[in-house]
């Protein structure tokens, strides 16, 4: 997708533009640009301005954020099932659940601890509800700015929320060229710091850049041939100049015997330390599909040098919006990332 028109954010909430009653909104122009297959396509995050009462693109820099930087980050991932009915109700229920029960913010005025929320299968028809959510407006930046930044003709996709307490210094996406389901990964580079020295609490233990990817790999048994390459592309992108380490979380669709080896083959590590047994399964209990349960959703890392990722825990178990109407067919996962001093 094109990033030439940096100011274009389609399908905004109703108060997105500051206009007089008889003033027409700015002309929206779409510019399509061809990119190389599996290229890293730059994006910009958006942040809500309470003064201007609209969403605006961020500068992708760490200026303006007060130190000390966070040394721990909560990481949440959840596939919210684009196909089930009541998409808007389910999305709002999921955001409320994350706000109140995962991040312990009882009101929309409460700011969460430093965190990244990685959502998959957000349908285009409810994307604007994320931008309209008061808690999101107050506390997060959002990537992407619009559904136009998903792969061409995608009807659903990934959305990443980063709390404003974390500086975001780079954002990009990879649209998988081998995907028949228009899948991608979204990457954000965040600035964090190691804990302060005990004898000099005013001194930071060092600033690092951590790259966090949000993805949804190809689905179903017929997608098994595509998933290894998709994960290898992500793994390669998690490593780069100035990047201390990387994490990818999301729906890995690990349903085939061949999926048992693709994490190792990509040079990544699974944050889940148990076996693929029922206590770790994230799909199969809140669906009417006749397929066996499995651990489809995962948190994977590069070698954990300079950071440690806790064992993920399941969230969203049994959450409903009505009798037999689950918030999602997936459970979500939550974990905590700790930056550690290397001395």
mmCIF file of C-alpha atoms in Angstrom:
data_model
loop_
_atom_site.group_PDB
_atom_site.id
_atom_site.type_symbol
_atom_site.label_atom_id
_atom_site.label_comp_id
_atom_site.label_asym_id
_atom_site.label_seq_id
_atom_site.Cartn_x
_atom_site.Cartn_y
_atom_site.Cartn_z
ATOM 1 C CA UNK A 1 0.000 0.000 0.000
ATOM 2 C CA UNK A 2 1.087 3.555 -0.551
ATOM 3 C CA UNK A 3 2.651 5.774 2.066
ATOM 4 C CA UNK A 4 3.156 8.783 -0.223
ATOM 5 C CA UNK A 5 0.073 10.600 1.064
ATOM 6 C CA UNK A 6 1.141 10.675 4.690
ATOM 7 C CA UNK A 7 -1.810 12.821 5.751
ATOM 8 C CA UNK A 8 -4.532 10.565 4.350
ATOM 9 C CA UNK A 9 -6.424 8.658 7.026
ATOM 10 C CA UNK A 10 -9.654 7.252 5.544
ATOM 11 C CA UNK A 11 -12.808 6.206 7.384
ATOM 12 C CA UNK A 12 -12.180 8.481 10.410
ATOM 13 C CA UNK A 13 -14.540 8.988 13.326
ATOM 14 C CA UNK A 14 -17.149 11.680 12.814
ATOM 15 C CA UNK A 15 -15.173 14.382 14.627
ATOM 16 C CA UNK A 16 -11.864 13.554 12.964
ATOM 17 C CA UNK A 17 -11.676 16.762 10.928
ATOM 18 C CA UNK A 18 -11.824 20.190 12.472
ATOM 19 C CA UNK A 19 -14.220 21.991 10.113
ATOM 20 C CA UNK A 20 -16.756 24.725 10.358
ATOM 21 C CA UNK A 21 -20.403 23.627 9.902
ATOM 22 C CA UNK A 22 -20.456 24.583 6.224
ATOM 23 C CA UNK A 23 -16.853 23.729 5.474
ATOM 24 C CA UNK A 24 -16.141 20.638 3.409
ATOM 25 C CA UNK A 25 -13.549 18.175 4.765
ATOM 26 C CA UNK A 26 -10.186 18.001 3.020
ATOM 27 C CA UNK A 27 -10.108 16.153 -0.270
ATOM 28 C CA UNK A 28 -9.062 12.536 0.216
ATOM 29 C CA UNK A 29 -6.607 11.266 -2.380
ATOM 30 C CA UNK A 30 -5.521 7.664 -2.730
ATOM 31 C CA UNK A 31 -2.163 6.962 -4.311
ATOM 32 C CA UNK A 32 -1.192 3.387 -5.072
ATOM 33 C CA UNK A 33 2.483 2.444 -5.227
ATOM 34 C CA UNK A 34 3.902 -0.938 -6.107
ATOM 35 C CA UNK A 35 6.381 -2.340 -3.590
ATOM 36 C CA UNK A 36 8.780 -5.217 -3.952
ATOM 37 C CA UNK A 37 7.460 -8.537 -2.701
ATOM 38 C CA UNK A 38 7.732 -8.870 1.094
ATOM 39 C CA UNK A 39 9.218 -5.378 1.409
ATOM 40 C CA UNK A 40 9.284 -3.513 4.705
ATOM 41 C CA UNK A 41 6.768 -0.739 4.033
ATOM 42 C CA UNK A 42 7.053 2.318 6.321
ATOM 43 C CA UNK A 43 3.984 3.334 8.303
ATOM 44 C CA UNK A 44 3.123 6.111 10.721
ATOM 45 C CA UNK A 45 1.279 5.689 13.989
ATOM 46 C CA UNK A 46 -1.532 8.037 14.982
ATOM 47 C CA UNK A 47 -2.236 9.714 18.301
ATOM 48 C CA UNK A 48 -5.351 11.548 19.414
ATOM 49 C CA UNK A 49 -4.988 15.256 20.153
ATOM 50 C CA UNK A 50 -7.445 16.389 22.817
ATOM 51 C CA UNK A 51 -6.633 19.992 21.965
ATOM 52 C CA UNK A 52 -7.341 19.630 18.239
ATOM 53 C CA UNK A 53 -9.960 16.911 18.814
ATOM 54 C CA UNK A 54 -8.659 14.694 16.052
ATOM 55 C CA UNK A 55 -6.207 11.908 15.361
ATOM 56 C CA UNK A 56 -2.860 12.991 13.947
ATOM 57 C CA UNK A 57 0.228 11.176 12.836
ATOM 58 C CA UNK A 58 3.104 10.860 15.256
ATOM 59 C CA UNK A 59 6.653 11.885 14.499
ATOM 60 C CA UNK A 60 8.145 8.413 15.129
ATOM 61 C CA UNK A 61 10.723 9.819 17.511
ATOM 62 C CA UNK A 62 11.472 9.635 21.212
ATOM 63 C CA UNK A 63 11.525 13.396 21.782
ATOM 64 C CA UNK A 64 9.015 14.730 24.247
ATOM 65 C CA UNK A 65 8.851 11.565 26.360
ATOM 66 C CA UNK A 66 10.165 11.989 29.850
ATOM 67 C CA UNK A 67 12.792 9.667 31.209
ATOM 68 C CA UNK A 68 13.272 7.319 32.880
ATOM 69 C CA UNK A 69 11.961 5.065 30.165
ATOM 70 C CA UNK A 70 10.020 1.936 31.150
ATOM 71 C CA UNK A 71 11.998 -1.188 31.975
ATOM 72 C CA UNK A 72 8.978 -3.518 31.862
ATOM 73 C CA UNK A 73 6.154 -3.800 29.327
ATOM 74 C CA UNK A 74 2.916 -5.762 29.446
ATOM 75 C CA UNK A 75 2.229 -7.501 26.142
ATOM 76 C CA UNK A 76 -1.318 -8.542 25.215
ATOM 77 C CA UNK A 77 -2.326 -10.438 22.066
ATOM 78 C CA UNK A 78 -5.835 -11.474 21.057
ATOM 79 C CA UNK A 79 -7.493 -12.642 17.847
ATOM 80 C CA UNK A 80 -11.035 -11.215 17.865
ATOM 81 C CA UNK A 81 -12.699 -13.316 15.132
ATOM 82 C CA UNK A 82 -13.799 -11.162 12.208
ATOM 83 C CA UNK A 83 -16.402 -13.676 10.984
ATOM 84 C CA UNK A 84 -18.743 -14.036 13.979
ATOM 85 C CA UNK A 85 -21.816 -11.765 14.324
ATOM 86 C CA UNK A 86 -21.931 -8.711 16.617
ATOM 87 C CA UNK A 87 -18.478 -7.503 15.635
ATOM 88 C CA UNK A 88 -18.835 -4.096 17.251
ATOM 89 C CA UNK A 89 -20.202 -5.435 20.543
ATOM 90 C CA UNK A 90 -17.488 -8.058 20.716
ATOM 91 C CA UNK A 91 -14.698 -5.576 19.957
ATOM 92 C CA UNK A 92 -15.918 -3.129 22.602
ATOM 93 C CA UNK A 93 -16.299 -5.970 25.102
ATOM 94 C CA UNK A 94 -12.738 -7.098 24.378
ATOM 95 C CA UNK A 95 -11.320 -3.592 24.835
ATOM 96 C CA UNK A 96 -13.254 -3.179 28.091
ATOM 97 C CA UNK A 97 -12.032 -6.569 29.327
ATOM 98 C CA UNK A 98 -8.399 -5.711 28.534
ATOM 99 C CA UNK A 99 -8.757 -2.306 30.152
ATOM 100 C CA UNK A 100 -10.389 -3.473 33.375
ATOM 101 C CA UNK A 101 -9.359 -7.072 33.927
ATOM 102 C CA UNK A 102 -5.946 -7.347 32.261
ATOM 103 C CA UNK A 103 -4.455 -3.884 32.775
ATOM 104 C CA UNK A 104 -6.478 -2.984 35.898
ATOM 105 C CA UNK A 105 -7.777 0.371 34.669
ATOM 106 C CA UNK A 106 -11.234 0.742 36.220
ATOM 107 C CA UNK A 107 -12.090 3.953 34.360
ATOM 108 C CA UNK A 108 -11.156 5.386 30.973
ATOM 109 C CA UNK A 109 -9.245 8.136 32.791
ATOM 110 C CA UNK A 110 -6.758 5.646 34.258
ATOM 111 C CA UNK A 111 -3.546 5.228 32.309
ATOM 112 C CA UNK A 112 -2.286 1.660 32.035
ATOM 113 C CA UNK A 113 1.204 0.542 32.868
ATOM 114 C CA UNK A 114 3.503 0.575 29.818
ATOM 115 C CA UNK A 115 1.973 -1.918 27.400
ATOM 116 C CA UNK A 116 1.479 -3.086 23.833
ATOM 117 C CA UNK A 117 -1.877 -4.552 22.770
ATOM 118 C CA UNK A 118 -1.765 -6.669 19.609
ATOM 119 C CA UNK A 119 -5.145 -7.396 18.025
ATOM 120 C CA UNK A 120 -5.839 -9.637 15.038
ATOM 121 C CA UNK A 121 -8.907 -10.121 12.831
ATOM 122 C CA UNK A 122 -10.263 -6.610 13.306
ATOM 123 C CA UNK A 123 -12.940 -6.225 10.643
ATOM 124 C CA UNK A 124 -12.812 -3.058 8.548
ATOM 125 C CA UNK A 125 -16.379 -2.193 9.583
ATOM 126 C CA UNK A 126 -15.367 -1.782 13.251
ATOM 127 C CA UNK A 127 -11.893 -0.303 12.890
ATOM 128 C CA UNK A 128 -13.236 3.192 13.616
ATOM 129 C CA UNK A 129 -14.583 1.962 16.958
ATOM 130 C CA UNK A 130 -10.997 1.587 18.154
ATOM 131 C CA UNK A 131 -10.329 5.227 17.241
ATOM 132 C CA UNK A 132 -13.564 6.273 18.945
ATOM 133 C CA UNK A 133 -12.878 4.452 22.221
ATOM 134 C CA UNK A 134 -12.234 7.010 24.964
ATOM 135 C CA UNK A 135 -9.602 4.914 26.740
ATOM 136 C CA UNK A 136 -7.711 4.410 23.478
ATOM 137 C CA UNK A 137 -7.857 8.121 22.686
ATOM 138 C CA UNK A 138 -6.494 9.064 26.087
ATOM 139 C CA UNK A 139 -3.815 6.447 26.500
ATOM 140 C CA UNK A 140 -2.560 4.933 23.225
ATOM 141 C CA UNK A 141 -1.084 5.467 19.834
ATOM 142 C CA UNK A 142 -2.563 3.275 17.108
ATOM 143 C CA UNK A 143 -0.986 1.417 14.171
ATOM 144 C CA UNK A 144 -2.020 1.423 11.383
ATOM 145 C CA UNK A 145 -3.745 4.754 10.868
ATOM 146 C CA UNK A 146 -6.376 3.216 8.613
ATOM 147 C CA UNK A 147 -7.500 -0.023 7.005
ATOM 148 C CA UNK A 148 -5.870 1.164 3.778
ATOM 149 C CA UNK A 149 -2.547 0.181 5.317
ATOM 150 C CA UNK A 150 -3.547 -3.477 5.413
ATOM 151 C CA UNK A 151 -2.764 -5.615 2.362
ATOM 152 C CA UNK A 152 -4.703 -4.615 -0.739
ATOM 153 C CA UNK A 153 -8.397 -5.596 -0.566
ATOM 154 C CA UNK A 154 -8.102 -7.037 2.945
ATOM 155 C CA UNK A 155 -11.416 -6.933 4.822
ATOM 156 C CA UNK A 156 -9.821 -7.492 8.236
ATOM 157 C CA UNK A 157 -6.372 -7.190 9.723
ATOM 158 C CA UNK A 158 -4.021 -6.486 12.611
ATOM 159 C CA UNK A 159 -4.067 -3.427 14.869
ATOM 160 C CA UNK A 160 -1.395 -2.535 17.438
ATOM 161 C CA UNK A 161 -1.931 -0.189 20.382
ATOM 162 C CA UNK A 162 1.106 1.179 22.245
ATOM 163 C CA UNK A 163 0.658 3.079 25.485
ATOM 164 C CA UNK A 164 1.804 6.677 25.321
ATOM 165 C CA UNK A 165 4.321 6.049 28.084
ATOM 166 C CA UNK A 166 6.485 4.144 25.573
ATOM 167 C CA UNK A 167 8.353 6.053 22.832
ATOM 168 C CA UNK A 168 7.736 4.567 19.365
ATOM 169 C CA UNK A 169 10.624 5.348 17.022
ATOM 170 C CA UNK A 170 9.819 3.318 13.908
ATOM 171 C CA UNK A 171 6.800 1.555 12.383
ATOM 172 C CA UNK A 172 6.507 -0.647 9.298
ATOM 173 C CA UNK A 173 4.576 -3.551 7.834
ATOM 174 C CA UNK A 174 5.260 -6.592 5.678
ATOM 175 C CA UNK A 175 2.453 -7.885 3.459
ATOM 176 C CA UNK A 176 3.158 -11.554 2.812
ATOM 177 C CA UNK A 177 3.441 -12.143 -0.934
ATOM 178 C CA UNK A 178 2.578 -15.829 -0.512
ATOM 179 C CA UNK A 179 -0.657 -15.141 1.361
ATOM 180 C CA UNK A 180 -3.958 -15.933 -0.331
ATOM 181 C CA UNK A 181 -5.730 -14.564 2.769
ATOM 182 C CA UNK A 182 -4.072 -11.118 2.621
ATOM 183 C CA UNK A 183 -2.095 -11.560 5.836
ATOM 184 C CA UNK A 184 0.688 -9.327 7.128
ATOM 185 C CA UNK A 185 2.779 -8.360 10.129
ATOM 186 C CA UNK A 186 2.961 -4.930 11.765
ATOM 187 C CA UNK A 187 6.199 -3.892 13.508
ATOM 188 C CA UNK A 188 6.799 -1.162 16.092
ATOM 189 C CA UNK A 189 10.194 -0.203 17.498
ATOM 190 C CA UNK A 190 9.959 0.959 21.096
ATOM 191 C CA UNK A 191 12.515 2.582 23.388
ATOM 192 C CA UNK A 192 13.007 1.037 26.819
ATOM 193 C CA UNK A 193 15.681 1.150 29.482
ATOM 194 C CA UNK A 194 17.321 -1.280 31.819
ATOM 195 C CA UNK A 195 16.594 -0.787 35.518
ATOM 196 C CA UNK A 196 18.627 1.871 37.283
ATOM 197 C CA UNK A 197 21.757 0.908 39.199
ATOM 198 C CA UNK A 198 21.034 0.217 42.852
ATOM 199 C CA UNK A 199 23.882 2.428 44.035
ATOM 200 C CA UNK A 200 22.991 5.214 41.554
ATOM 201 C CA UNK A 201 19.186 5.154 41.196
ATOM 202 C CA UNK A 202 19.215 8.319 39.071
ATOM 203 C CA UNK A 203 21.292 6.626 36.384
ATOM 204 C CA UNK A 204 19.601 4.529 33.713
ATOM 205 C CA UNK A 205 20.966 1.071 33.101
ATOM 206 C CA UNK A 206 21.086 1.781 29.371
ATOM 207 C CA UNK A 207 18.529 2.451 26.617
ATOM 208 C CA UNK A 208 17.601 -0.258 24.127
ATOM 209 C CA UNK A 209 15.289 -0.546 21.128
ATOM 210 C CA UNK A 210 12.949 -3.529 21.140
ATOM 211 C CA UNK A 211 11.041 -4.493 17.982
ATOM 212 C CA UNK A 212 7.529 -5.884 18.530
ATOM 213 C CA UNK A 213 5.614 -7.597 15.715
ATOM 214 C CA UNK A 214 1.892 -8.323 15.525
ATOM 215 C CA UNK A 215 0.920 -11.046 13.065
ATOM 216 C CA UNK A 216 -1.690 -13.488 11.829
ATOM 217 C CA UNK A 217 -0.148 -16.291 9.812
ATOM 218 C CA UNK A 218 -1.992 -18.130 7.054
ATOM 219 C CA UNK A 219 -4.966 -20.156 8.293
ATOM 220 C CA UNK A 220 -6.211 -23.719 7.959
ATOM 221 C CA UNK A 221 -4.407 -26.853 6.811
ATOM 222 C CA UNK A 222 -4.071 -25.467 3.285
ATOM 223 C CA UNK A 223 -2.063 -22.563 4.721
ATOM 224 C CA UNK A 224 0.584 -24.848 6.203
ATOM 225 C CA UNK A 225 2.897 -24.444 3.200
ATOM 226 C CA UNK A 226 2.830 -20.640 3.507
ATOM 227 C CA UNK A 227 3.412 -20.303 7.246
ATOM 228 C CA UNK A 228 7.133 -21.234 7.387
ATOM 229 C CA UNK A 229 8.127 -18.496 4.936
ATOM 230 C CA UNK A 230 5.873 -15.958 6.645
ATOM 231 C CA UNK A 231 7.464 -16.637 10.020
ATOM 232 C CA UNK A 232 10.977 -16.541 8.547
ATOM 233 C CA UNK A 233 10.238 -13.116 7.049
ATOM 234 C CA UNK A 234 9.133 -11.894 10.471
ATOM 235 C CA UNK A 235 12.182 -13.399 12.181
ATOM 236 C CA UNK A 236 14.541 -11.698 9.739
ATOM 237 C CA UNK A 237 12.758 -8.362 10.243
ATOM 238 C CA UNK A 238 13.053 -8.643 14.042
ATOM 239 C CA UNK A 239 16.797 -8.301 13.664
ATOM 240 C CA UNK A 240 18.408 -5.131 12.413
ATOM 241 C CA UNK A 241 20.940 -2.404 13.041
ATOM 242 C CA UNK A 242 20.320 -0.784 16.389
ATOM 243 C CA UNK A 243 17.705 -3.369 17.406
ATOM 244 C CA UNK A 244 18.474 -5.096 20.705
ATOM 245 C CA UNK A 245 15.941 -7.872 20.232
ATOM 246 C CA UNK A 246 12.530 -8.722 18.931
ATOM 247 C CA UNK A 247 9.200 -10.272 19.883
ATOM 248 C CA UNK A 248 6.405 -11.485 17.631
ATOM 249 C CA UNK A 249 2.997 -12.395 19.021
ATOM 250 C CA UNK A 250 -0.328 -13.279 17.481
ATOM 251 C CA UNK A 251 -2.222 -16.082 15.810
ATOM 252 C CA UNK A 252 0.355 -18.521 14.436
ATOM 253 C CA UNK A 253 -2.325 -20.993 13.298
ATOM 254 C CA UNK A 254 -0.255 -23.924 14.532
ATOM 255 C CA UNK A 255 -2.627 -26.721 13.504
ATOM 256 C CA UNK A 256 -0.457 -28.910 11.264
ATOM 257 C CA UNK A 257 2.349 -31.319 12.201
ATOM 258 C CA UNK A 258 4.699 -29.190 10.089
ATOM 259 C CA UNK A 259 4.024 -26.227 12.392
ATOM 260 C CA UNK A 260 5.895 -28.003 15.180
ATOM 261 C CA UNK A 261 9.245 -27.126 13.588
ATOM 262 C CA UNK A 262 8.765 -23.695 12.040
ATOM 263 C CA UNK A 263 9.650 -21.725 15.182
ATOM 264 C CA UNK A 264 13.050 -23.405 15.458
ATOM 265 C CA UNK A 265 13.552 -23.167 11.695
ATOM 266 C CA UNK A 266 13.017 -19.407 11.875
ATOM 267 C CA UNK A 267 15.584 -19.068 14.676
ATOM 268 C CA UNK A 268 12.993 -17.975 17.213
ATOM 269 C CA UNK A 269 12.173 -19.102 20.739
ATOM 270 C CA UNK A 270 8.772 -19.899 22.221
ATOM 271 C CA UNK A 271 7.962 -18.024 25.442
ATOM 272 C CA UNK A 272 5.664 -20.906 26.422
ATOM 273 C CA UNK A 273 7.763 -23.347 28.441
ATOM 274 C CA UNK A 274 5.259 -26.194 28.708
ATOM 275 C CA UNK A 275 4.229 -28.844 26.239
ATOM 276 C CA UNK A 276 1.495 -28.356 23.676
ATOM 277 C CA UNK A 277 -1.124 -29.604 26.082
ATOM 278 C CA UNK A 278 -4.548 -28.414 27.154
ATOM 279 C CA UNK A 279 -3.295 -25.892 29.714
ATOM 280 C CA UNK A 280 -1.722 -23.910 26.891
ATOM 281 C CA UNK A 281 -4.439 -24.267 24.239
ATOM 282 C CA UNK A 282 -5.890 -20.987 23.001
ATOM 283 C CA UNK A 283 -8.483 -22.159 20.478
ATOM 284 C CA UNK A 284 -11.101 -24.863 20.168
ATOM 285 C CA UNK A 285 -13.324 -24.321 23.220
ATOM 286 C CA UNK A 286 -15.308 -21.242 22.144
ATOM 287 C CA UNK A 287 -16.198 -22.244 18.611
ATOM 288 C CA UNK A 288 -18.771 -24.340 16.850
ATOM 289 C CA UNK A 289 -16.202 -25.678 14.380
ATOM 290 C CA UNK A 290 -15.472 -29.380 14.625
ATOM 291 C CA UNK A 291 -11.700 -29.176 14.886
ATOM 292 C CA UNK A 292 -9.483 -30.268 17.788
ATOM 293 C CA UNK A 293 -8.303 -27.594 20.285
ATOM 294 C CA UNK A 294 -4.762 -26.319 19.969
ATOM 295 C CA UNK A 295 -2.185 -23.697 20.955
ATOM 296 C CA UNK A 296 -2.677 -21.490 17.919
ATOM 297 C CA UNK A 297 -1.637 -18.224 19.581
ATOM 298 C CA UNK A 298 1.964 -17.731 20.665
ATOM 299 C CA UNK A 299 4.583 -15.259 21.877
ATOM 300 C CA UNK A 300 7.940 -15.829 20.163
ATOM 301 C CA UNK A 301 11.254 -14.049 20.644
ATOM 302 C CA UNK A 302 14.713 -13.666 19.250
ATOM 303 C CA UNK A 303 17.435 -14.821 21.635
ATOM 304 C CA UNK A 304 16.644 -13.082 24.910
ATOM 305 C CA UNK A 305 19.804 -11.031 25.346
ATOM 306 C CA UNK A 306 19.044 -7.934 27.361
ATOM 307 C CA UNK A 307 15.412 -8.839 27.974
ATOM 308 C CA UNK A 308 13.326 -11.626 29.480
ATOM 309 C CA UNK A 309 9.752 -12.623 28.618
ATOM 310 C CA UNK A 310 7.527 -14.205 31.255
ATOM 311 C CA UNK A 311 5.490 -17.328 30.613
ATOM 312 C CA UNK A 312 2.318 -16.182 28.775
ATOM 313 C CA UNK A 313 -1.025 -16.566 30.520
ATOM 314 C CA UNK A 314 -4.394 -17.029 28.835
ATOM 315 C CA UNK A 315 -7.054 -14.325 28.995
ATOM 316 C CA UNK A 316 -10.615 -13.979 27.754
ATOM 317 C CA UNK A 317 -11.646 -17.465 28.874
ATOM 318 C CA UNK A 318 -15.436 -17.701 28.887
ATOM 319 C CA UNK A 319 -15.981 -14.024 28.042
ATOM 320 C CA UNK A 320 -19.374 -13.546 26.371
ATOM 321 C CA UNK A 321 -21.698 -10.771 25.217
ATOM 322 C CA UNK A 322 -24.751 -13.007 25.597
ATOM 323 C CA UNK A 323 -25.740 -16.649 25.854
ATOM 324 C CA UNK A 324 -23.466 -18.650 23.570
ATOM 325 C CA UNK A 325 -21.981 -15.457 22.077
ATOM 326 C CA UNK A 326 -18.301 -15.513 22.927
ATOM 327 C CA UNK A 327 -16.213 -12.377 22.580
ATOM 328 C CA UNK A 328 -13.887 -14.457 20.410
ATOM 329 C CA UNK A 329 -13.278 -18.023 19.377
ATOM 330 C CA UNK A 330 -9.703 -17.515 20.626
ATOM 331 C CA UNK A 331 -8.353 -16.966 24.098
ATOM 332 C CA UNK A 332 -5.882 -14.116 24.293
ATOM 333 C CA UNK A 333 -2.452 -14.130 25.897
ATOM 334 C CA UNK A 334 -0.751 -11.719 28.271
ATOM 335 C CA UNK A 335 2.873 -11.640 29.350
ATOM 336 C CA UNK A 336 5.413 -9.192 30.709
ATOM 337 C CA UNK A 337 8.716 -8.195 29.100
ATOM 338 C CA UNK A 338 11.573 -7.234 31.432
ATOM 339 C CA UNK A 339 14.630 -5.315 30.294
ATOM 340 C CA UNK A 340 17.711 -6.476 32.182
ATOM 341 C CA UNK A 341 21.118 -4.924 32.772
ATOM 342 C CA UNK A 342 24.052 -6.667 31.187
ATOM 343 C CA UNK A 343 26.780 -5.948 33.726
#
